[in-house]
XYZ file of C-alpha atoms in Angstrom:
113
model
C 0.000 0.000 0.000
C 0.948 3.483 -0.840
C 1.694 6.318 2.162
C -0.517 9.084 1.689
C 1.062 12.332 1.864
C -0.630 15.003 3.461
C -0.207 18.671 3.263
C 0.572 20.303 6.695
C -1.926 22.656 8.441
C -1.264 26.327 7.881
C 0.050 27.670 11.491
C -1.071 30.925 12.512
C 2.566 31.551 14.182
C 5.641 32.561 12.228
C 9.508 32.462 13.149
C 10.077 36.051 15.129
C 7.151 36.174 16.919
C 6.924 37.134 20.006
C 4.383 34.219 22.003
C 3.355 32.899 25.719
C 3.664 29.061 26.765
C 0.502 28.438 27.979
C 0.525 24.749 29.124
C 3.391 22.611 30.377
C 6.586 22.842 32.482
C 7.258 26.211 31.290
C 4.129 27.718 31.738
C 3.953 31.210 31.588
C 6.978 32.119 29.624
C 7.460 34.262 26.733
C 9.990 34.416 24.131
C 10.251 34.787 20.267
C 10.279 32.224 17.901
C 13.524 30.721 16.737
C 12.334 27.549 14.616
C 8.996 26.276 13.336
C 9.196 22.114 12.479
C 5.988 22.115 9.829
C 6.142 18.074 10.066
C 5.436 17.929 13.606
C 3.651 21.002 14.886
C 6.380 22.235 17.282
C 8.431 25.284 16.992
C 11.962 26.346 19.168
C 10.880 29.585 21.857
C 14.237 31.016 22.810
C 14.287 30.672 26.390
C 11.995 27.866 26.680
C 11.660 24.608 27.270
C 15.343 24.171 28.572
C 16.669 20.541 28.373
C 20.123 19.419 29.804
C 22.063 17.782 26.429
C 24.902 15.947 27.369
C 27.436 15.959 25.268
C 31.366 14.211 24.130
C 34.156 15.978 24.146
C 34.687 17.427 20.184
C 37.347 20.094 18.889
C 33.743 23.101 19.430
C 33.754 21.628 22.667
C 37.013 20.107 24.391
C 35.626 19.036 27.232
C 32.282 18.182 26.696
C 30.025 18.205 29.642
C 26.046 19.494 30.382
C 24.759 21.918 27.752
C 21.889 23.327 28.275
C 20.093 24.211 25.183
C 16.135 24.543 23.988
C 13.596 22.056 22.953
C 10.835 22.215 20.486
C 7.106 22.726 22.065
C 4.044 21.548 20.858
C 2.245 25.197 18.791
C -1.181 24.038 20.838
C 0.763 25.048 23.837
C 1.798 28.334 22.818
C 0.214 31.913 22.064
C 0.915 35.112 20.398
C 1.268 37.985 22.297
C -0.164 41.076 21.062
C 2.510 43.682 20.549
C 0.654 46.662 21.616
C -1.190 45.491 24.812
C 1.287 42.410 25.662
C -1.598 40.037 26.308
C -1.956 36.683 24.586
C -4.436 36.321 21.609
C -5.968 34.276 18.856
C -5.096 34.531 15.379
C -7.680 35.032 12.386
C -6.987 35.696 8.648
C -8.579 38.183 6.851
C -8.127 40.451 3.124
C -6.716 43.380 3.594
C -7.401 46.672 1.177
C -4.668 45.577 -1.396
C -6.507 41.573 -1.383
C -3.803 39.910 -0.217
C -4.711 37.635 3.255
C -2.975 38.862 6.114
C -3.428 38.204 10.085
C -5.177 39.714 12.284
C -6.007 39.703 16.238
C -8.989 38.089 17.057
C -8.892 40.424 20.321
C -8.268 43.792 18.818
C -8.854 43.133 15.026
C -5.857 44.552 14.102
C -2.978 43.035 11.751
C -0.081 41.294 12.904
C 3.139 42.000 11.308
């Protein structure tokens, strides 16, 4: 039997956002948006989700040892912050005046950049 291939889901957050962790260990914590994985709905917050990655000793690294460095989270368990007010919000897509489709805040109405 063939594999289907499916198209992935269009994500409503982009790499340089700024965003909120709103479930999980690091609850509460913002940061932008280093890394979006498509494939498997997670994306790298600077700042968040901090795992320990042990590592051998190589000529970046002579001595190896504990690096601490970030993990990818699940996009269900983040959301964008709203630049002006700095609360979290929902994102909606709408036309703007020149037709193209753009973002918007589903709290304010106004576009995202």
């Amino acid at each position: 039997m063939e594999k289907k291939v499916t198209k992935p889901a269009k994500l409503k957050i982009r790499k340089g956002d700024l965003v909120q962790v709103i479930a999980g260990d690091s609850k509460g914590s913002q940061g932008k948006i280093v890394e979006i994985i498509t494939d498997k709905n997670r994306a790298v917050v600077e700042g968040v989700n901090m795992v320990s990655k042990h590592t051998k000793p190589n000529a970046a690294n002579p001595n190896g040892g504990i690096v601490k460095q970030e993990a990818a989270i699940h996009i269900s368990n983040l959301a964008l912050v709203e630049p002006k007010t700095g609360k979290t919000t929902r994102v909606g897509r709408k036309l703007n005046d020149a037709g193209k489709l753009v973002r918007v805040s589903k709290k304010s109405g106004e576009e995202i950049k």
